[in-house]
PDB file of C-alpha atoms and ligand atoms in Angstrom:
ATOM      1  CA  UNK A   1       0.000   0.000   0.000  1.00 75.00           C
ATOM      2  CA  UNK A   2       1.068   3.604  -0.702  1.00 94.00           C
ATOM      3  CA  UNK A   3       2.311   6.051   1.885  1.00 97.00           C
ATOM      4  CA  UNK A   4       1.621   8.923   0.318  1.00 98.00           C
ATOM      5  CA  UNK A   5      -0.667   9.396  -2.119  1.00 98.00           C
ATOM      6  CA  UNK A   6      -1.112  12.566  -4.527  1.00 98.00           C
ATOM      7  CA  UNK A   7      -4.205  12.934  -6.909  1.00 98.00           C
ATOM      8  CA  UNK A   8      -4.214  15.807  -9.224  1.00 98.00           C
ATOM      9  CA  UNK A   9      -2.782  18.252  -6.777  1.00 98.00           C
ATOM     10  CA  UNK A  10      -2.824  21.862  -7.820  1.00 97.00           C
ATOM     11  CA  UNK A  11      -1.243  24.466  -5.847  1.00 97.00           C
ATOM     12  CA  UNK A  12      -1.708  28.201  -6.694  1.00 97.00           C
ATOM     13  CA  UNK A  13      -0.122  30.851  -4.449  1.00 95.00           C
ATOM     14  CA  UNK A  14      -2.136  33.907  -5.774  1.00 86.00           C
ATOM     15  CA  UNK A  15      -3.707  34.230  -9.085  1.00 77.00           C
ATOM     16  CA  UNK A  16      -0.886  34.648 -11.204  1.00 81.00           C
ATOM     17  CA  UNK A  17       2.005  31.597  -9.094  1.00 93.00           C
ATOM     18  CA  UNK A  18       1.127  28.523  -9.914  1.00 96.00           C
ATOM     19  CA  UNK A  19       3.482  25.679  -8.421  1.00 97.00           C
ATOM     20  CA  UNK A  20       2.219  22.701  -8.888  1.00 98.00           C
ATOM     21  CA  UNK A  21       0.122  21.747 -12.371  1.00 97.00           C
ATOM     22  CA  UNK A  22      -1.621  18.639 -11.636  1.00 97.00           C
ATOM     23  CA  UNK A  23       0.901  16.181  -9.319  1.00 98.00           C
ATOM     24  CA  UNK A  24      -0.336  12.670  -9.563  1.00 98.00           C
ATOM     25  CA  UNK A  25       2.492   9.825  -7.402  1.00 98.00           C
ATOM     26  CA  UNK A  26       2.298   6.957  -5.267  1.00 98.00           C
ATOM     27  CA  UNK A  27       5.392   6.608  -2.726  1.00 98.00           C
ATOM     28  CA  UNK A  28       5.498   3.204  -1.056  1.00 98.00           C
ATOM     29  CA  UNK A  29       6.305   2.759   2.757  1.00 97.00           C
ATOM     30  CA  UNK A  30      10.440   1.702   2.378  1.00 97.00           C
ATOM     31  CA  UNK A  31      11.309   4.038  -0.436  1.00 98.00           C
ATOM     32  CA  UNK A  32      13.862   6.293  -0.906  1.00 98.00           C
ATOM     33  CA  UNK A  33      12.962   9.526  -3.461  1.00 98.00           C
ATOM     34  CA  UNK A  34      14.940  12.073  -4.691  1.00 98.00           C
ATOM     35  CA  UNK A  35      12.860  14.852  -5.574  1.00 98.00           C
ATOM     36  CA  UNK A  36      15.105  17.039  -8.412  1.00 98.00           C
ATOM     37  CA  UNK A  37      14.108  19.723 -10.735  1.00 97.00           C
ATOM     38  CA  UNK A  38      15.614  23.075 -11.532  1.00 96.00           C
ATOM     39  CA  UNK A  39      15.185  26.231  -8.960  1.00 95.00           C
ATOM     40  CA  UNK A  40      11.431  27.329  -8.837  1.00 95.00           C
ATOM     41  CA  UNK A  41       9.582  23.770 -10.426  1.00 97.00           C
ATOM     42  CA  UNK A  42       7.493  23.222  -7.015  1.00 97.00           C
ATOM     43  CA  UNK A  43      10.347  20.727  -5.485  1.00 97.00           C
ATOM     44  CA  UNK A  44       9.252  22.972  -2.101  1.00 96.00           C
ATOM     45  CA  UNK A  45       6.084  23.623  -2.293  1.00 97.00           C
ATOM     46  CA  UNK A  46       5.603  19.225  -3.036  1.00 97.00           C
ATOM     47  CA  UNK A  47       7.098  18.690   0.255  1.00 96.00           C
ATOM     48  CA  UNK A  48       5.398  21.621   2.177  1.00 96.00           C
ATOM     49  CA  UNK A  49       2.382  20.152   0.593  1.00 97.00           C
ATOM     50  CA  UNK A  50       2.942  16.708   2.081  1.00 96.00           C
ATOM     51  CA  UNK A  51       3.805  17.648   5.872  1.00 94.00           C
ATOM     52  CA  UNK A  52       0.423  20.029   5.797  1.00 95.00           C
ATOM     53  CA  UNK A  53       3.001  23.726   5.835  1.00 95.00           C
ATOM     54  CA  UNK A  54       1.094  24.473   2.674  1.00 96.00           C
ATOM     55  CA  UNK A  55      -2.578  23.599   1.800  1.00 96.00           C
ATOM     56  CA  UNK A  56      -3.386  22.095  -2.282  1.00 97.00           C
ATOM     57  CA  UNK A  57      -6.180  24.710  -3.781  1.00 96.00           C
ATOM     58  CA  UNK A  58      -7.429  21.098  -5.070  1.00 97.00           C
ATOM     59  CA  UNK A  59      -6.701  17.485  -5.362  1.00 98.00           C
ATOM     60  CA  UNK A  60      -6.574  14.834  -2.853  1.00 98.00           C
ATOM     61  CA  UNK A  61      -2.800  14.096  -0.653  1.00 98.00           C
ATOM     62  CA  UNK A  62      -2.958  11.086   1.339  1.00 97.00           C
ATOM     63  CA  UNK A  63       0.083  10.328   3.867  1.00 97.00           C
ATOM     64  CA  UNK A  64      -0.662   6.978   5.375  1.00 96.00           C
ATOM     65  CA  UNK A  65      -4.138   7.125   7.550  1.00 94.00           C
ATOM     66  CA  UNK A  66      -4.422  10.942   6.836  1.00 96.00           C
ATOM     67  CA  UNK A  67      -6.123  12.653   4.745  1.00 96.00           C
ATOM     68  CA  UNK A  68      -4.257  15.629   4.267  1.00 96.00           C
ATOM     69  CA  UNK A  69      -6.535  17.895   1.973  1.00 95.00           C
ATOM     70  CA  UNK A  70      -9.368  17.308   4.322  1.00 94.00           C
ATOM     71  CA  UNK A  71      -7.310  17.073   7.942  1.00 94.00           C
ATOM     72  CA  UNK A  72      -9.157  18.283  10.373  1.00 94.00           C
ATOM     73  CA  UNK A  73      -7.290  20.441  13.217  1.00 92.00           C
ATOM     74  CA  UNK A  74      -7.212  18.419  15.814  1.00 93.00           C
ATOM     75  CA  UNK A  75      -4.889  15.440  13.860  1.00 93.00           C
ATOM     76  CA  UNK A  76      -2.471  17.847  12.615  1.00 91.00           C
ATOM     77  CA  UNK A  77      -0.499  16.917  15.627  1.00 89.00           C
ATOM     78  CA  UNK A  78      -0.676  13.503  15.074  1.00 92.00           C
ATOM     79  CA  UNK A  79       0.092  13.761  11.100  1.00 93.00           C
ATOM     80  CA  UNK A  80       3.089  15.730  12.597  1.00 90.00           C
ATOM     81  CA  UNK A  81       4.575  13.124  14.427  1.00 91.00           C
ATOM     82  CA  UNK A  82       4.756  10.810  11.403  1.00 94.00           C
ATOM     83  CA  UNK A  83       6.631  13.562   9.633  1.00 97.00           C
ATOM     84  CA  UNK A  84      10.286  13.952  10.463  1.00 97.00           C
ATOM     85  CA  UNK A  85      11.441  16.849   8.671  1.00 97.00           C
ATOM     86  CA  UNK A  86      15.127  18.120   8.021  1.00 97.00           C
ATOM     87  CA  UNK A  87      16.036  21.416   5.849  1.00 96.00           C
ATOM     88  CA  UNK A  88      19.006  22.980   4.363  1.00 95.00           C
ATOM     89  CA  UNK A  89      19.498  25.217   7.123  1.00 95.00           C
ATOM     90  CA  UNK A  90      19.098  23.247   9.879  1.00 97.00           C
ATOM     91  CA  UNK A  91      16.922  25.201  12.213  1.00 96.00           C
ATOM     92  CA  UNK A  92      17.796  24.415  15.308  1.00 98.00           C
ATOM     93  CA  UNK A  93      17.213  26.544  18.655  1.00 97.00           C
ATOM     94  CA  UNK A  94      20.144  28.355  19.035  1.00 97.00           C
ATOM     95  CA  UNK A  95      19.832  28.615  22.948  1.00 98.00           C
ATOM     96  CA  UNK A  96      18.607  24.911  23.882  1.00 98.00           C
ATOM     97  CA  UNK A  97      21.529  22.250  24.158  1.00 98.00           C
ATOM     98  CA  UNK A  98      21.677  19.709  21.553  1.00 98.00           C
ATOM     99  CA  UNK A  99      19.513  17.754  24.007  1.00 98.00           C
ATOM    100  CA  UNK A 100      17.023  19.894  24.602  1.00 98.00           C
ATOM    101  CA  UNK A 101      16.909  20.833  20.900  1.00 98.00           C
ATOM    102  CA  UNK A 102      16.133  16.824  20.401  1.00 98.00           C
ATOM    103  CA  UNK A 103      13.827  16.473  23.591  1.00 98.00           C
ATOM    104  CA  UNK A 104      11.787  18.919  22.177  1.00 96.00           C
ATOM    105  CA  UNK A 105      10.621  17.512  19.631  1.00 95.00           C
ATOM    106  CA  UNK A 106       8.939  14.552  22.091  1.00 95.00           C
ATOM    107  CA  UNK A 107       7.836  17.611  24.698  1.00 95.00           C
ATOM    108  CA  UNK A 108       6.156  19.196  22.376  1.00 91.00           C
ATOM    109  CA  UNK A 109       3.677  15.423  21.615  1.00 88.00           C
ATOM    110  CA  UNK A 110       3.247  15.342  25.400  1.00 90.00           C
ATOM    111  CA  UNK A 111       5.922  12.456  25.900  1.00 94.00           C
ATOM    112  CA  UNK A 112       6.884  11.700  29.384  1.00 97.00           C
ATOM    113  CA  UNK A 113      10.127  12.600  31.133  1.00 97.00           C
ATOM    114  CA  UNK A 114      11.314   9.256  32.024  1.00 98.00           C
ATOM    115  CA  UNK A 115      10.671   8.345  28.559  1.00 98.00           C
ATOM    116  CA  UNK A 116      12.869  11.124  26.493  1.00 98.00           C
ATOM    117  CA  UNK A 117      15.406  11.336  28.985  1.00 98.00           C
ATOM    118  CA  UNK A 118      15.766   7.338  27.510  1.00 98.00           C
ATOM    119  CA  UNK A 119      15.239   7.867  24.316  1.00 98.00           C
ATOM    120  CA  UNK A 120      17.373  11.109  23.139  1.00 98.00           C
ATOM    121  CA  UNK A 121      20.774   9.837  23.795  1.00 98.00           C
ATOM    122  CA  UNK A 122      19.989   6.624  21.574  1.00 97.00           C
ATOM    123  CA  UNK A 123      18.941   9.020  19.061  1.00 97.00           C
ATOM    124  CA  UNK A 124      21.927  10.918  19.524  1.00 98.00           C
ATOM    125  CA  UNK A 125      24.430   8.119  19.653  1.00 97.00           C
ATOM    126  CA  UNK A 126      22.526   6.844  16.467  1.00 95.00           C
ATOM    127  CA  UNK A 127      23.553  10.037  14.558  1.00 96.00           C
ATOM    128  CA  UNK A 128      27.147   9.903  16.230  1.00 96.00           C
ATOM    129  CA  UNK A 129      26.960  12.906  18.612  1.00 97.00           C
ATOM    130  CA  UNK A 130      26.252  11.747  22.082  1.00 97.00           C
ATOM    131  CA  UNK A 131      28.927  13.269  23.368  1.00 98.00           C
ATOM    132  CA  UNK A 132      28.188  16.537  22.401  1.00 98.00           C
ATOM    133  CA  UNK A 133      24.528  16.365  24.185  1.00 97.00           C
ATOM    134  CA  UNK A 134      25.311  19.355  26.490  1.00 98.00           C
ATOM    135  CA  UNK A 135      26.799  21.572  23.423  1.00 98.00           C
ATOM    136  CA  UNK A 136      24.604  24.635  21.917  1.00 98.00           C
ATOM    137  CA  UNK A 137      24.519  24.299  17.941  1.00 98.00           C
ATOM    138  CA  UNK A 138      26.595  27.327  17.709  1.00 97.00           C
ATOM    139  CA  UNK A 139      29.573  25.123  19.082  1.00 98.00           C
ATOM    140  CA  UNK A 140      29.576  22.720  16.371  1.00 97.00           C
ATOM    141  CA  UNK A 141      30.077  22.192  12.640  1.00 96.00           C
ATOM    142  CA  UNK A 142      27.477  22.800   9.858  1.00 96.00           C
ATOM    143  CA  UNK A 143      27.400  18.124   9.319  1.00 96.00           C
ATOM    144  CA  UNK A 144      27.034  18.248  13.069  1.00 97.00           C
ATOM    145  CA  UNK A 145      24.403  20.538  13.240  1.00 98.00           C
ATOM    146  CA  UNK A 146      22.182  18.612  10.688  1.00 97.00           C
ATOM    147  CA  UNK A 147      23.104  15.175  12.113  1.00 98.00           C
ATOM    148  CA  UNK A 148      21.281  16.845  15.647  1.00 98.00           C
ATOM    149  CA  UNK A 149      18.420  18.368  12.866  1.00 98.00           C
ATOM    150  CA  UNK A 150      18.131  14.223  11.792  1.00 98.00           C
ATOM    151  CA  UNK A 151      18.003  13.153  15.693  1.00 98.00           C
ATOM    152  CA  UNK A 152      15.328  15.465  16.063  1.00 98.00           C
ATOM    153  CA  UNK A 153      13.396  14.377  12.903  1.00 98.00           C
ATOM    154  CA  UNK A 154      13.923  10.877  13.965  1.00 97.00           C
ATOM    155  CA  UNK A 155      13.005  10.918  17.547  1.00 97.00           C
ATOM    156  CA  UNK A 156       9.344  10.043  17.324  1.00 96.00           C
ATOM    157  CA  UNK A 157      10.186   7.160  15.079  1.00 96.00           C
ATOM    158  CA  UNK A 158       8.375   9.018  12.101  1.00 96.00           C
ATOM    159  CA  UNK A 159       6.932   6.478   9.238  1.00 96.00           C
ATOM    160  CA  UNK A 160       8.341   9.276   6.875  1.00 98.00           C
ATOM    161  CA  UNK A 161      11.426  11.890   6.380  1.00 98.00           C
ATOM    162  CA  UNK A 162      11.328  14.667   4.591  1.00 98.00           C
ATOM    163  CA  UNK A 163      14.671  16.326   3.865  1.00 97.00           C
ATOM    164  CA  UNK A 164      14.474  19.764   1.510  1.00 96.00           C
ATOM    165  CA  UNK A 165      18.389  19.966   0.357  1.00 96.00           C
ATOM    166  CA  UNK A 166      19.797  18.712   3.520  1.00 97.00           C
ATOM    167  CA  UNK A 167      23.125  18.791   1.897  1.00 97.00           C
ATOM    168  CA  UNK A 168      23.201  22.366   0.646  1.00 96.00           C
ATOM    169  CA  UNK A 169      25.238  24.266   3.323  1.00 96.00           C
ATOM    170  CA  UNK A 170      27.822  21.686   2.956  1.00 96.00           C
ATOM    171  CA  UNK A 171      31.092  20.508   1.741  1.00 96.00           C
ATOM    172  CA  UNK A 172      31.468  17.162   0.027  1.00 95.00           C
ATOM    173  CA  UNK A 173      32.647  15.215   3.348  1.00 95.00           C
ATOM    174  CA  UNK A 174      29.581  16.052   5.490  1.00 96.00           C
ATOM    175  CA  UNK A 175      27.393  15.631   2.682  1.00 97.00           C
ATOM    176  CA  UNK A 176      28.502  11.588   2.527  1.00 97.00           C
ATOM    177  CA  UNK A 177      28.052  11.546   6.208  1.00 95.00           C
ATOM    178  CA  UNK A 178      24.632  12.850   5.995  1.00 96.00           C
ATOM    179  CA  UNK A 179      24.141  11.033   3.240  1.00 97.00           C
ATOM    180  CA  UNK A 180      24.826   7.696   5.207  1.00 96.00           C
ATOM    181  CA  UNK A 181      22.598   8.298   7.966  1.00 97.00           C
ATOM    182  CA  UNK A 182      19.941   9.034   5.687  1.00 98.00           C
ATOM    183  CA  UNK A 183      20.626   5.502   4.311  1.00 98.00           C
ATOM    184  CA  UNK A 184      20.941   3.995   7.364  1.00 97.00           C
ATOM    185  CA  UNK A 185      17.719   5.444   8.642  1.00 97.00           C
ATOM    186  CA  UNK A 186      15.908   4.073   5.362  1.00 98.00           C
ATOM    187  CA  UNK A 187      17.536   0.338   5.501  1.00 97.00           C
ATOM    188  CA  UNK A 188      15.703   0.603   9.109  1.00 96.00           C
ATOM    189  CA  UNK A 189      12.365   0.890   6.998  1.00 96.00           C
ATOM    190  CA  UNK A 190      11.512   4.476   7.323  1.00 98.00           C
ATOM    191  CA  UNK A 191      10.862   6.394   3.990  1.00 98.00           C
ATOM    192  CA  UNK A 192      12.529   9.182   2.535  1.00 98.00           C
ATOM    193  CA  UNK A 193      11.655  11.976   0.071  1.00 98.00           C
ATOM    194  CA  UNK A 194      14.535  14.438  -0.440  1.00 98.00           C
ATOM    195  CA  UNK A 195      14.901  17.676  -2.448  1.00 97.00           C
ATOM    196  CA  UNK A 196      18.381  17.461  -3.776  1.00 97.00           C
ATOM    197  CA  UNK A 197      20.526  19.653  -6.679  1.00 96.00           C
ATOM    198  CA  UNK A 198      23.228  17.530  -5.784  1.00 96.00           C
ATOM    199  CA  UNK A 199      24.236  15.414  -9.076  1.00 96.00           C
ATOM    200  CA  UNK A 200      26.531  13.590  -7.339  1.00 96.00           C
ATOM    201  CA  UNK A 201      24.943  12.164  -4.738  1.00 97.00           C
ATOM    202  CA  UNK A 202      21.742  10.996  -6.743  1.00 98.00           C
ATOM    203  CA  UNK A 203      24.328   9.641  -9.736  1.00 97.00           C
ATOM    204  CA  UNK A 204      26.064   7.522  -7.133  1.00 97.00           C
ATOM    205  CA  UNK A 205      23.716   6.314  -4.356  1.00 97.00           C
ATOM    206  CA  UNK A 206      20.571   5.175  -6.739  1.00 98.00           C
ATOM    207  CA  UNK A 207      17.304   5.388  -5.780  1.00 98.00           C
ATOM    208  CA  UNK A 208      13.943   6.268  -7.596  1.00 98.00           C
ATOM    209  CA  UNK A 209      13.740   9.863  -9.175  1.00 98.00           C
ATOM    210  CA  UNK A 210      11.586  11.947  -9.355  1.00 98.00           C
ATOM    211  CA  UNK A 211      11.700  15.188 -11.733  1.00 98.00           C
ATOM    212  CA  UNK A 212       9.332  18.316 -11.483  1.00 98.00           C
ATOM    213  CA  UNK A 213       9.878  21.194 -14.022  1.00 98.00           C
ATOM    214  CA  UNK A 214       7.555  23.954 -14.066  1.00 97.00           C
ATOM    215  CA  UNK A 215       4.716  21.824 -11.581  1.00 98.00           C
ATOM    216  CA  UNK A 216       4.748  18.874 -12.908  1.00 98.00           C
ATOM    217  CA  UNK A 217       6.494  15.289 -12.586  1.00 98.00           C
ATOM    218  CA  UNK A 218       8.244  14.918 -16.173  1.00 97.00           C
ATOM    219  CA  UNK A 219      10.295  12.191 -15.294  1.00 97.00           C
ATOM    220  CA  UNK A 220       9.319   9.122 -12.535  1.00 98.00           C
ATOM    221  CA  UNK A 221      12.830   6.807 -12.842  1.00 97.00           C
ATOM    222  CA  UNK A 222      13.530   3.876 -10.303  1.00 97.00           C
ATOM    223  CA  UNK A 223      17.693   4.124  -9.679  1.00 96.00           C
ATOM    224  CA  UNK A 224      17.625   7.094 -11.891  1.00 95.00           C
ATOM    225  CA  UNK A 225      20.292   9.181 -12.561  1.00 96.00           C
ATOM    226  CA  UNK A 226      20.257  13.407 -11.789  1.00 97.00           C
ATOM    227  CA  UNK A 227      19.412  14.475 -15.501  1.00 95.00           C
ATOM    228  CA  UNK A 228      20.776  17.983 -15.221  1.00 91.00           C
ATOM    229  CA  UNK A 229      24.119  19.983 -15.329  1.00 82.00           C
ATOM    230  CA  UNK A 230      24.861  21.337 -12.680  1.00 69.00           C
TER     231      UNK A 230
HETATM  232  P1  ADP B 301      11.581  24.908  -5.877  1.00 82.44           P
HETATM  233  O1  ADP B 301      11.560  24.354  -4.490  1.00 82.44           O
HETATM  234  O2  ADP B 301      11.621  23.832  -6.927  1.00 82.44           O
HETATM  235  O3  ADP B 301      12.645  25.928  -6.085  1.00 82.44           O
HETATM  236  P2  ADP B 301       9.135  26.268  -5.090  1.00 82.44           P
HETATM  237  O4  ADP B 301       8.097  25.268  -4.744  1.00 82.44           O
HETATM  238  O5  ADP B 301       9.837  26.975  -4.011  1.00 82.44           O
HETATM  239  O6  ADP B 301      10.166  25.628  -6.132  1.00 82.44           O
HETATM  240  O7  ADP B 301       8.465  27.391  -6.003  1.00 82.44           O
HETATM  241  C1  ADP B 301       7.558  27.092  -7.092  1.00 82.44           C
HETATM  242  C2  ADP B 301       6.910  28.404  -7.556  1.00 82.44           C
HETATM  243  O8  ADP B 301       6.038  28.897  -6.529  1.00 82.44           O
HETATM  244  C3  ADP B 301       7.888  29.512  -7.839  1.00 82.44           C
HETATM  245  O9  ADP B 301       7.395  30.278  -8.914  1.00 82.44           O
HETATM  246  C4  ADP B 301       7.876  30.341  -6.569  1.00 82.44           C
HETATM  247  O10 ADP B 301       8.207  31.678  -6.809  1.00 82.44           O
HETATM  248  C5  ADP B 301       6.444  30.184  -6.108  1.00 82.44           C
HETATM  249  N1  ADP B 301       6.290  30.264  -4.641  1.00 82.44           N
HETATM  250  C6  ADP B 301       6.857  29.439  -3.730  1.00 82.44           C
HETATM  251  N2  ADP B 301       6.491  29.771  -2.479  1.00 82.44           N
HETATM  252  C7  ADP B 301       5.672  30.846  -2.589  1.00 82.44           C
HETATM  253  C8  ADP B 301       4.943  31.662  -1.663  1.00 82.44           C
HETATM  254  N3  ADP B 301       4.984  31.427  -0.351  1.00 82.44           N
HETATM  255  N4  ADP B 301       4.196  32.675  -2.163  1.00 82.44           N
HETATM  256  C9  ADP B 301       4.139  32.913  -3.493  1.00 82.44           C
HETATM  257  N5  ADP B 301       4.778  32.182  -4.421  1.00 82.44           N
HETATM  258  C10 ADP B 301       5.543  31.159  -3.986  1.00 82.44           C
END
């Protein structure tokens, strides 16, 4: 059964922005998609679309139980917590540690004490960085930074990640290390969808494609290849 679902999904900022031209995909639980396109083709506004930041103007978008075009209020919270989500530029909370930045992210769902002072060191040592728990994000590097974004994403055991370029602040070295968490989190059976320009990485660690140019999917490849110049 698919994950996500999108039917015919429209999405019009004002009158004269249209971003997405009629999306129709399927993304199975256990997949990994790379999501490429050129700048301003809707990459964004797909996954905004998907974690309920931005509402369709019509179609249907189904992420596992939910119906996302017709959520009602009160299970935003709980489509939420089967979101991870993980962007270029990190966003963490500049004056929580890296723990609290984590533990947050179970607070905020009304998880007990006892139960996230367990669980966000095994997150952390997961993503390599349990020994820089007590450390504010403005003592460590840019890979280390979005490894704590990934513990945070992953905390609630989310059925889906969404990255949007979680490569894009940087250099080749932390991008494979990212890179291998984000494969390591997906051989453990959650699914990823991630925005990408980075030719590189799609060319060499294949998994299904999936083009938008000017709102719409042009291309749908399983182990595809980038399919732009840089
Ligand atoms: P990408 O992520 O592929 O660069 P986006 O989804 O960000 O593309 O943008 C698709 C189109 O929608 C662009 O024309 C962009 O200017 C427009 N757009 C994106 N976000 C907004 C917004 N909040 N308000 C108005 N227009 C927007």
């Amino acid at each position: 059964m698919a994950l996500i679902e999108l039917r015919d999904v429209i999405k019009k900022y004002h009158r004269s922005t249209t971003a997405l031209r009629g999306v129709d995909l399927d993304v199975n639980q256990g997949e990994f998609v790379y999501i490429v396109g050129p700048s301003g083709a809707g990459k964004s506004s797909f996954i905004k679309l998907i974690y309920h930041e931005e509402k369709a103007t019509s179609g249907r978008i189904k992420v596992g139980e939910f119906d996302v075009t017709n959520l009602k209020p009160k299970h935003l919270p709980y489509l939420r917590r089967s979101i991870g989500v993980v962007f270029q530029d990190y966003k963490l909370l500049p004056r929580k540690t890296v723990f609290e930045n984590v533990a947050y992210a179970m607070e905020v769902i009304g998880e007990r004490r006892k139960t996230i002072k367990k669980r966000v060191p095994e997150v952390l040592e997961l993503v390599g960085l349990k020994h820089k728990m007590r450390a504010f994000p403005d003592q460590l590097s840019g890979g280390e930074q979005q490894r704590v974004a990934i513990a945070r994403a992953i905390v609630n055991n989310p059925k889906l990640l969404i990255a949007d370029e979680p490569t894009g602040n940087l250099d080749p070295d932390n991008s494979w290390e990212i890179m291998k968490l984000l494969e390591r989190i997906n051989m453990q059976g959650t699914t990823i969808l991630m925005a990408t320009h980075n030719s590189q990485i799609v060319n060499t660690l294949r998994h299904r494609v999936v083009a938008i140019e000017n709102g719409r999917v042009v291309r749908d490849q399983e182990k595809g290849d980038y399919g732009y110049d840089d």
